[in-house]
Short mmCIF file of C-alpha atoms and ligand atoms in Angstrom, two decimals:
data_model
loop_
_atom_site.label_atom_id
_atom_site.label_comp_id
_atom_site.label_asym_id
_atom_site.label_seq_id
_atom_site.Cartn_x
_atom_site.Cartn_y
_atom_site.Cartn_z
CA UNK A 1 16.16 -184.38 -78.53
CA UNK A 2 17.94 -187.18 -79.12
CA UNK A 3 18.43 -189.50 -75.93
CA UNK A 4 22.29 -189.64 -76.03
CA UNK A 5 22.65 -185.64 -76.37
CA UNK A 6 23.40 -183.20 -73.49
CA UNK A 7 22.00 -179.23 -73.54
CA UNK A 8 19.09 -177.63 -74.85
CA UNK A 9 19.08 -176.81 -78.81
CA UNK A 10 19.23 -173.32 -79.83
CA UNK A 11 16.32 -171.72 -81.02
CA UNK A 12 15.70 -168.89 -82.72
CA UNK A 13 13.04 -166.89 -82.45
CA UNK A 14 10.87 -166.49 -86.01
CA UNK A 15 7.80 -166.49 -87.57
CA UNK A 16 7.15 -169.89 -88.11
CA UNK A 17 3.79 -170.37 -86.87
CA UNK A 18 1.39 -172.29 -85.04
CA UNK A 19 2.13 -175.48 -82.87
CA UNK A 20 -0.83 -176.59 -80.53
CA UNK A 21 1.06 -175.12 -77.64
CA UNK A 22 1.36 -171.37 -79.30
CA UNK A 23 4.79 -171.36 -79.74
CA UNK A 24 6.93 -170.24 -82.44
CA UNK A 25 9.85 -172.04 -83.06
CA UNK A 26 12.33 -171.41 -85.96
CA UNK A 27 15.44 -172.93 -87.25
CA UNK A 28 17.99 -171.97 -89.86
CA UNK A 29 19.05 -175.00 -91.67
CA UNK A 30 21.88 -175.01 -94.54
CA UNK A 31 20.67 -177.21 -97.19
CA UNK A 32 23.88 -178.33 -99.08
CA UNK A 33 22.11 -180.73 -101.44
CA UNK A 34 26.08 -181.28 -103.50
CA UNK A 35 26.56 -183.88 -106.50
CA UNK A 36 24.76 -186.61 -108.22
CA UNK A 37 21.48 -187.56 -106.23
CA UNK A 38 22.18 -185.56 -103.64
CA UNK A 39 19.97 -182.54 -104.76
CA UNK A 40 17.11 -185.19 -105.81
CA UNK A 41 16.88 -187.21 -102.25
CA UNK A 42 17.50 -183.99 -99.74
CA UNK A 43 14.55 -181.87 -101.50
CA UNK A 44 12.09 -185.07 -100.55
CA UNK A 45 14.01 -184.44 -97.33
CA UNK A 46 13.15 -180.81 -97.10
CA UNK A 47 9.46 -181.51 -98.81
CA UNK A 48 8.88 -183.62 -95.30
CA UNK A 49 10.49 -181.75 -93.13
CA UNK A 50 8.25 -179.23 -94.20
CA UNK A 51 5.31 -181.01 -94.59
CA UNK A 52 5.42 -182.00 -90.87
CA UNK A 53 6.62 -178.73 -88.98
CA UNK A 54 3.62 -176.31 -89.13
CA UNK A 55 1.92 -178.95 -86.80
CA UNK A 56 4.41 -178.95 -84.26
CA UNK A 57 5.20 -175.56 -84.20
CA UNK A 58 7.98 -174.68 -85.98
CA UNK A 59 9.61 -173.81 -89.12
CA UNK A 60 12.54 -174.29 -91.35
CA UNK A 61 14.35 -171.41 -92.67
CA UNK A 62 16.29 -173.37 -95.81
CA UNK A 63 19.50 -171.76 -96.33
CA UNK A 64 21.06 -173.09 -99.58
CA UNK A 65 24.79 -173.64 -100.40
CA UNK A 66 26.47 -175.09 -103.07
CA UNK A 67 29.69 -177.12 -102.21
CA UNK A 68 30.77 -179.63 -103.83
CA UNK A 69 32.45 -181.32 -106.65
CA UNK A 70 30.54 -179.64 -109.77
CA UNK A 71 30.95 -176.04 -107.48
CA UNK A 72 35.42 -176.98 -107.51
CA UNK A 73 34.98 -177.81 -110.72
CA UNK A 74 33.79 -174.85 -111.35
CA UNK A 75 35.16 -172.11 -108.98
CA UNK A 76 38.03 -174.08 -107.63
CA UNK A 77 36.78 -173.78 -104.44
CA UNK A 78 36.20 -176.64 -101.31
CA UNK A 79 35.42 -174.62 -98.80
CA UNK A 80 36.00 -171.40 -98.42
CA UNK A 81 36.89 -169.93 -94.68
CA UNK A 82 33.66 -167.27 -95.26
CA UNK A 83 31.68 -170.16 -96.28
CA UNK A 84 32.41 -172.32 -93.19
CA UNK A 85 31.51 -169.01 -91.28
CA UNK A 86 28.47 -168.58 -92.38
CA UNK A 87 27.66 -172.29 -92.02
CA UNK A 88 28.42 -172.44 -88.34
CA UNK A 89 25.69 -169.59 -87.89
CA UNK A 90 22.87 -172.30 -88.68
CA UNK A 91 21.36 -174.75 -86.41
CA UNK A 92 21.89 -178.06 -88.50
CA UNK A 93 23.30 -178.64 -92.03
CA UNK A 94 21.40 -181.33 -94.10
CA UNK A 95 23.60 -182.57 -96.39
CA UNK A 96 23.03 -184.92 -99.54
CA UNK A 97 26.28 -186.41 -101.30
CA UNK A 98 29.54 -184.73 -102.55
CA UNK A 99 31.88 -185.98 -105.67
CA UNK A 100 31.81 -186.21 -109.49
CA UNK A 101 33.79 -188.88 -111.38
CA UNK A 102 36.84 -185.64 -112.26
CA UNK A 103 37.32 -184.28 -108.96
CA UNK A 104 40.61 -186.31 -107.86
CA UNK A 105 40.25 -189.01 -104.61
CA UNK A 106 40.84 -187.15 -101.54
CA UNK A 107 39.87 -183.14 -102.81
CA UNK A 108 36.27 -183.44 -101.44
CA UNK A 109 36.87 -186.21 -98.83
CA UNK A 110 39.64 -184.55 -96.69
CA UNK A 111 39.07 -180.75 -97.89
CA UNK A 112 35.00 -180.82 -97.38
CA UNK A 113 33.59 -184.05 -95.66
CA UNK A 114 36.34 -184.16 -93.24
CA UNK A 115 37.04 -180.30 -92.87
CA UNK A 116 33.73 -179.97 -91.66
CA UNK A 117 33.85 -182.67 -88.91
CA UNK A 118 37.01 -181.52 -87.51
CA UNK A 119 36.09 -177.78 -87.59
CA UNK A 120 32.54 -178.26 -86.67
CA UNK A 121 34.47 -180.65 -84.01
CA UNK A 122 31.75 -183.03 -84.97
CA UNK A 123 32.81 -186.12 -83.01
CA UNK A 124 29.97 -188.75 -82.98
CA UNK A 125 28.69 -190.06 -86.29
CA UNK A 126 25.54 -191.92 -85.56
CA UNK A 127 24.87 -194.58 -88.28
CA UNK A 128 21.47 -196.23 -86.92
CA UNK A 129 21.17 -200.16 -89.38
CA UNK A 130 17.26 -200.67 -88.61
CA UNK A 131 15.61 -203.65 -90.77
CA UNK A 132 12.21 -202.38 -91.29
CA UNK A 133 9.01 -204.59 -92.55
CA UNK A 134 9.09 -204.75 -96.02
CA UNK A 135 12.93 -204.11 -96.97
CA UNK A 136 15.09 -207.09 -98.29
CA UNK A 137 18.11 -206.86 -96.41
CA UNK A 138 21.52 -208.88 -97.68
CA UNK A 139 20.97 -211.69 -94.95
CA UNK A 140 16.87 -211.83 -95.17
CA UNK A 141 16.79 -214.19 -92.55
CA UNK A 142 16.07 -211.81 -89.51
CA UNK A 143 13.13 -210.47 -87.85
CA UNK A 144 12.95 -206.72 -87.90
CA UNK A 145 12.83 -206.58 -83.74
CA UNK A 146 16.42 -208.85 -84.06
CA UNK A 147 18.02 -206.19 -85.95
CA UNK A 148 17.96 -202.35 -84.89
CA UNK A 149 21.04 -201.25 -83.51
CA UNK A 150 23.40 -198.12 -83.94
CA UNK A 151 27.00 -197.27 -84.35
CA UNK A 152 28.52 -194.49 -83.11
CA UNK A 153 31.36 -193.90 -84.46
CA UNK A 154 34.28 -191.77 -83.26
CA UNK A 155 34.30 -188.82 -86.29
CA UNK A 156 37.60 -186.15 -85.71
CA UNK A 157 40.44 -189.16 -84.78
CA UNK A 158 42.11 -192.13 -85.66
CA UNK A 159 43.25 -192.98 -88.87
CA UNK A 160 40.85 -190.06 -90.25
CA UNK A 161 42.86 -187.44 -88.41
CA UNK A 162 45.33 -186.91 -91.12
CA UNK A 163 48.98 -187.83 -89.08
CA UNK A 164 51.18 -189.40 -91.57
CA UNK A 165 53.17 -188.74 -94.56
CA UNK A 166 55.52 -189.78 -97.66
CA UNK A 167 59.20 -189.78 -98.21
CA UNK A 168 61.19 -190.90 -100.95
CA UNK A 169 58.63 -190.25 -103.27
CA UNK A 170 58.64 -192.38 -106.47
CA UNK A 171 61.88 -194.31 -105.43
CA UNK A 172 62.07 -197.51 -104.45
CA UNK A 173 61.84 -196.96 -100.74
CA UNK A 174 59.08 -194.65 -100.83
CA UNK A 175 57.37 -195.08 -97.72
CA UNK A 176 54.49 -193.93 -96.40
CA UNK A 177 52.73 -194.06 -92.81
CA UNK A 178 49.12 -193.10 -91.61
CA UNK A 179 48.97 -192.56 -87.92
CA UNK A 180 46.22 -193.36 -85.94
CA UNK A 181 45.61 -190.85 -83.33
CA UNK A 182 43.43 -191.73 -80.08
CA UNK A 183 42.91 -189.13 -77.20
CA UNK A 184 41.87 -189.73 -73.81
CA UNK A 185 39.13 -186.80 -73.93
CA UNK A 186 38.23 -187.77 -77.39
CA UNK A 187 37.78 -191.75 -76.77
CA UNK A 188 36.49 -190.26 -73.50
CA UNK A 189 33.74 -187.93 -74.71
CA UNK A 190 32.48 -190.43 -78.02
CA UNK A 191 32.10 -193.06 -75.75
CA UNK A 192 30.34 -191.07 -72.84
CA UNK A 193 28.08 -189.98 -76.10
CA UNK A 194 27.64 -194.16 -76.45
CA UNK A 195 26.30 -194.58 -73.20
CA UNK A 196 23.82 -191.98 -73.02
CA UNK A 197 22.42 -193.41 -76.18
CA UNK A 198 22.52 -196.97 -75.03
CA UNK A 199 20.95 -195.98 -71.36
CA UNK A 200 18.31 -194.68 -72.87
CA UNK A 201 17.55 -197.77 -75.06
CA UNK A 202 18.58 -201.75 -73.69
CA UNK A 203 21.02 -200.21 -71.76
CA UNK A 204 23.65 -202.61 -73.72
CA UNK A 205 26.92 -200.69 -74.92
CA UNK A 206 29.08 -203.05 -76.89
CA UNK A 207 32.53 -201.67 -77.80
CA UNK A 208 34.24 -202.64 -80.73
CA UNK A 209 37.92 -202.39 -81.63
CA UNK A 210 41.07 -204.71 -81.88
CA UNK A 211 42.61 -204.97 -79.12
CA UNK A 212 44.38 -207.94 -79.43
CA UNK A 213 46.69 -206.42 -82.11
CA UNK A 214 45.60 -202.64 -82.47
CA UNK A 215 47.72 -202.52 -78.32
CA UNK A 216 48.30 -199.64 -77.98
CA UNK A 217 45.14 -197.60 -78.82
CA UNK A 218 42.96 -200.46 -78.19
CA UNK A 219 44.08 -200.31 -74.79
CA UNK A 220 42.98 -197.09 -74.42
CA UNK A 221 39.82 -197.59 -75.98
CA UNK A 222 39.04 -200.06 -73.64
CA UNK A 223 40.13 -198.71 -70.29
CA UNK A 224 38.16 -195.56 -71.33
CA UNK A 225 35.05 -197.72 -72.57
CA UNK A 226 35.18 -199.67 -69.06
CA UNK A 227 35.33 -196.65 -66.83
CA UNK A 228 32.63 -195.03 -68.61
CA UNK A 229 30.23 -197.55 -68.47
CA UNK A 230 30.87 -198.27 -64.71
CA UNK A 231 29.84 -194.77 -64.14
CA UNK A 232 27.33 -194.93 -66.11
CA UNK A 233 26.30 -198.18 -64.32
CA UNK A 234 25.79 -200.20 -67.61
CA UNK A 235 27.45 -203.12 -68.52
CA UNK A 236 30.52 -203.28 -71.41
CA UNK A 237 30.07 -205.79 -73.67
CA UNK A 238 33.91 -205.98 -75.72
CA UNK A 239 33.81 -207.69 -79.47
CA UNK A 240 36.92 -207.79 -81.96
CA UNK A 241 36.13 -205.59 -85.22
CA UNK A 242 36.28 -208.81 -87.30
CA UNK A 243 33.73 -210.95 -84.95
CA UNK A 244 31.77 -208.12 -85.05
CA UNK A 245 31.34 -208.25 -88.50
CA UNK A 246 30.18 -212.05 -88.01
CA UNK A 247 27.87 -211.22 -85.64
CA UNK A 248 25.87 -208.56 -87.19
CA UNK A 249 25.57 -211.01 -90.24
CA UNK A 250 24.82 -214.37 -88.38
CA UNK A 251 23.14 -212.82 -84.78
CA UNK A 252 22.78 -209.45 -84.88
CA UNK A 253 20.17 -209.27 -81.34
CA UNK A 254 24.14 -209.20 -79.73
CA UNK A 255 24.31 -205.71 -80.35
CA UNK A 256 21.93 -202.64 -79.38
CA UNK A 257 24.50 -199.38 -79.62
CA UNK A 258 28.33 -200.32 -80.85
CA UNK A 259 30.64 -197.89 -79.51
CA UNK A 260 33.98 -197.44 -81.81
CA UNK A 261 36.49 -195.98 -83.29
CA UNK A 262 36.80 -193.97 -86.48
CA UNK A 263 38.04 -196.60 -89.60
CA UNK A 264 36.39 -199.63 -87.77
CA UNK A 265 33.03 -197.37 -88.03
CA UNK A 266 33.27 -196.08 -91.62
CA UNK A 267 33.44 -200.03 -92.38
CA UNK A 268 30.73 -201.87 -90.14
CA UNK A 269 28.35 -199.08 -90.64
CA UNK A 270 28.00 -199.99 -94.51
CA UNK A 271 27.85 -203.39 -93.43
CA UNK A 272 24.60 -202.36 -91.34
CA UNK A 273 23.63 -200.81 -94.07
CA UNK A 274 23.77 -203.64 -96.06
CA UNK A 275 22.19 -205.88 -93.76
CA UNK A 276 19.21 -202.89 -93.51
CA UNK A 277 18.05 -202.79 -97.17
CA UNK A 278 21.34 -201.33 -98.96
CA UNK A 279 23.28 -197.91 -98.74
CA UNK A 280 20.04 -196.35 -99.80
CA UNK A 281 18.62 -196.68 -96.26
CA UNK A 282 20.66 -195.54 -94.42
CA UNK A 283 20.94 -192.44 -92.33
CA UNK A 284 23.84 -190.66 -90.52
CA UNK A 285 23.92 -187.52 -88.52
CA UNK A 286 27.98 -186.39 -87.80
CA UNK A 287 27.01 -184.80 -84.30
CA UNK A 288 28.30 -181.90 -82.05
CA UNK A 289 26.57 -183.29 -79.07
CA UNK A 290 28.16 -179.93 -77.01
CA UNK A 291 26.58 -178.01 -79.90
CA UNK A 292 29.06 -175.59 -80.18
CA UNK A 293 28.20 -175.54 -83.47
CA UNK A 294 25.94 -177.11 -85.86
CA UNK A 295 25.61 -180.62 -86.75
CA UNK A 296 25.41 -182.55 -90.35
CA UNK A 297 23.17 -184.37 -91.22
CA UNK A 298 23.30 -186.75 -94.51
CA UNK A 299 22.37 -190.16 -95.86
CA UNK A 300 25.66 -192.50 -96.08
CA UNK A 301 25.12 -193.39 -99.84
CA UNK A 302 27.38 -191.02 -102.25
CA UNK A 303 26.69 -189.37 -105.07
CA UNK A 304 25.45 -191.80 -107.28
CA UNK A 305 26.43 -190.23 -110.40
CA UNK A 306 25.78 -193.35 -112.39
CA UNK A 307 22.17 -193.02 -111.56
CA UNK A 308 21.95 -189.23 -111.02
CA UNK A 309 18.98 -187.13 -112.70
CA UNK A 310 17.08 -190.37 -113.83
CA UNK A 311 14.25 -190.08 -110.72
CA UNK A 312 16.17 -193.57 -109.63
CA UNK A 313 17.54 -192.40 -106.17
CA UNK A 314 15.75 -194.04 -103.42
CA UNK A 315 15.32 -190.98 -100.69
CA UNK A 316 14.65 -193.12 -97.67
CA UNK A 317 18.21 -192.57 -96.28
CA UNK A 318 18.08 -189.04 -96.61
CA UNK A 319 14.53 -188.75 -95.35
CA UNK A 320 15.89 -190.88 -92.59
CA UNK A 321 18.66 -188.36 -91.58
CA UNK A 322 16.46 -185.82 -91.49
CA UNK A 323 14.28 -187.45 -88.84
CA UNK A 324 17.60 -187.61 -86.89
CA UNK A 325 18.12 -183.74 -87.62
CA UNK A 326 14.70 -182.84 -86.24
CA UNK A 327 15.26 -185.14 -82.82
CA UNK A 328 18.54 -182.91 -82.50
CA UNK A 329 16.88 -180.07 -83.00
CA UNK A 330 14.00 -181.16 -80.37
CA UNK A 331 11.31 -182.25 -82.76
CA UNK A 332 10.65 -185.58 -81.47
CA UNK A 333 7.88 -185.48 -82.68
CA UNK A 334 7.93 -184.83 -86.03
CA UNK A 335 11.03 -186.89 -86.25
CA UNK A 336 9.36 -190.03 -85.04
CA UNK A 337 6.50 -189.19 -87.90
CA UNK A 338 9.30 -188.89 -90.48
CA UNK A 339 10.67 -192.27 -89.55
CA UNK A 340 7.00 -193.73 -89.27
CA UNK A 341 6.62 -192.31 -92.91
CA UNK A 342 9.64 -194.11 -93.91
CA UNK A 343 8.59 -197.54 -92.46
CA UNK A 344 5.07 -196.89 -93.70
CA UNK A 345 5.39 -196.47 -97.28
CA UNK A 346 8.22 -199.84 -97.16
CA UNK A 347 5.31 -201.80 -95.73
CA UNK A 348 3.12 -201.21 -98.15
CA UNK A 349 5.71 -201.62 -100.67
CA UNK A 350 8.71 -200.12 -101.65
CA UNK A 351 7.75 -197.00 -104.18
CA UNK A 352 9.91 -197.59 -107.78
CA UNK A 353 11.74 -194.02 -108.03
CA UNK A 354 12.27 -191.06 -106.35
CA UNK A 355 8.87 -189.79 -107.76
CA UNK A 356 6.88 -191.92 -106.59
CA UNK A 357 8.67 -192.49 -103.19
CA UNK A 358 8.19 -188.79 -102.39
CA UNK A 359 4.21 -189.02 -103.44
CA UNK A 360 3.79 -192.04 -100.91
CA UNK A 361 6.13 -189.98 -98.28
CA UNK A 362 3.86 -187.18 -98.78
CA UNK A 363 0.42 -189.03 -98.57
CA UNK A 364 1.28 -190.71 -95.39
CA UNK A 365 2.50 -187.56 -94.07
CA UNK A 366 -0.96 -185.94 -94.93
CA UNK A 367 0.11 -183.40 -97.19
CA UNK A 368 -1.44 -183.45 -100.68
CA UNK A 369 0.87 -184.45 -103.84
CA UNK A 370 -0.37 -181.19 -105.38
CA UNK A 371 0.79 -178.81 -102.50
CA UNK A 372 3.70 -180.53 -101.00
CA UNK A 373 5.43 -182.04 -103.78
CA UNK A 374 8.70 -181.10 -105.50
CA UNK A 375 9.73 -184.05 -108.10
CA UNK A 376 7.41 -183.10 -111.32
C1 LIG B 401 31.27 -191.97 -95.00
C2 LIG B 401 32.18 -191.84 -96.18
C3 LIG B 401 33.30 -190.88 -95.80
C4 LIG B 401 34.07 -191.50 -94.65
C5 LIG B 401 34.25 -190.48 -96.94
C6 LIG B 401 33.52 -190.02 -98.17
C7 LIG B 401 35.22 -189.42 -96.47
O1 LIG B 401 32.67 -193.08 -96.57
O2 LIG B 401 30.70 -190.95 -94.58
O3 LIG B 401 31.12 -193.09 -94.50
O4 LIG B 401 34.98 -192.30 -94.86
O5 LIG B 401 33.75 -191.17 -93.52
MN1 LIG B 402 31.81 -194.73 -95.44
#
């Protein structure tokens, strides 16, 4: 499980077989592989996923669904209220990238991506930036042990939460206003998320925000953030979104888990990214740590369409956020051998293509090309 989550994962009982133990462990997962390269890096995804399992003792029962911009394109539809219903019935969602170049801004975003966090009431989005051996990151200068931190990011609120509006429309005084919304219980619960996580690493919880302008809700933020970590007995550490960004560039040993809110996370996490080897590495899981329903799991990168169906699509970030999937799930196990995998194969030297990268997943993960693999 992963350290920062509270409760005991659902499991169904199945027929997936064999773990050294004897036990039987099964879990229905909705592959929603989307637009672009989304398809191409979550089947290397799925290929490990299921190239590890029958070890530990358990099994994936794929579920596809097709959502996404080619499926509105097509049917008109986002996401359908039966849809959503039968998504909340599986144990995680795996999720590769939505969006073609003709859906308009804002279809997919607010009426998919966003949809699903709020009604899945997924409120942490964990964004781990980890410079492996091997990887060129945009600073280069860093030794991997100086750089492994994680964002969590606050994922139903803020500026994301949708309060705002237009009026005068097309006139000169058109005005429009995007409202940032911060809770107690939701600032509350994210950051209680945060320290959990960051107790069960350093112990170092950093929070980010703005407080010196941003008065209102950063005050909030950080009268929540402080009374958390007291109980908690771990020690605050406060930086300004904009330092921040410094930081992680010039020092980035500062920071172990960065607590903050929505926006401010959406933009540092691509910055970790960057720092980490590029979009392409980069995981995310959007988490119901409650689990009152399922969680999503998906790389950060989009869809890619410039570069979709060539075999270009590096899979590491999807690979990546399946490893998180499985530690939510309880796999720790295997999800420590799909990051190993990961760091493995960029030691040895990053694999050109998707092909290729899911040949060298595979052979580190012991399962022969000929059986386990899906790219032809
Ligand atoms: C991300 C993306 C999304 C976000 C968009 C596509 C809605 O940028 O997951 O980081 O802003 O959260
Ligand atoms: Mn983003």
């Amino acid at each position: 499980m992963m350290p920062g989550e509270v409760g005991n994962p659902h499991v169904a009982d199945g027929d997936a077989s064999g773990g050294n133990d004897g036990s039987h462990r099964a879990y229905v997962v909705t592959h929603l592989p989307g637009d672009g390269v989304g398809p191409e890096v979550t089947d290397v995804a799925r290929a490990c996923v299921d190239a590890v399992a029958p070890r530990h003792g358990f099994g994936i029962n794929w579920r596809p669904c097709d959502l996404g911009g080619r499926h509105y394109l097509a049917t008109g539809e986002v996401l359908p209220d039966p849809v959503l219903a039968e998504l909340r019935q599986s144990d995680a969602i795996l999720l590769g990238a939505v969006g073609t170049p003709d859906v308009p801004p804002g279809v997919l975003e607010r009426g998919l991506l966003l949809r699903l966090r709020f009604e899945l009431d997924l409120y942490v989005n964990l964004r781990p930036s980890k410079l492996r051996p091997g990887v060129g990151g945009a600073v280069g200068k860093h030794a991997p042990s100086d750089l492994d931190f994680v964002i969590v990011r606050e994922n139903t609120e803020g500026l994301y939460a949708g309060a705002g509006g237009t009026v005068h429309r097309g006139s000169e005084f058109e005005t429009a206003t995007e409202e940032s919304l911060n809770t107690r219980a939701g600032v509350r619960r994210c950051v209680q998320y945060a320290a959990r996580l960051a107790a069960s690493r350093s112990g170092r919880l950093t929070l980010v925000h703005k407080t010196n302008v941003l008065t209102h809700a950063g005050d909030l933020w950080y009268r929540v953030a402080r009374d958390v970590a007291a109980e908690a007995g771990l020690e605050l550490s406060y930086a300004h979104v904009d330092a921040a960004c410094l930081w992680m560039v010039d020092d980035p040993k500062r920071f172990d888990v960065i607590v903050t809110d929505n926006l401010f996370g959406d933009i540092i996490s691509d910055l970790g990214a960057a720092l980490t080897g590029g979009l392409g590495y980069a995981p995310s899981g959007n988490l119901n740590p409650d689990r009152t329903g399922p969680s999503i799991f998906e790389p950060v990168h989009g869809s890619a369409p410039d570069i979709a169906g060539k075999g270009l699509a590096n899979p590491a970030g999807a690979v990546l956020s399946a490893s998180l999937m499985l530690a939510h799930l309880g796999e720790d196990a295997a999800a420590a051998e799909l990051d190993d995998a990961v760091s493995a194969v960029l030691a040895a030297g990053e694999p050109v293509g998707t092909g290729e990268w899911e040949k060298a997943l595979l052979a580190h993960l012991g399962a022969s090309w000929a059986d386990g693999g899906t790219a032809s």
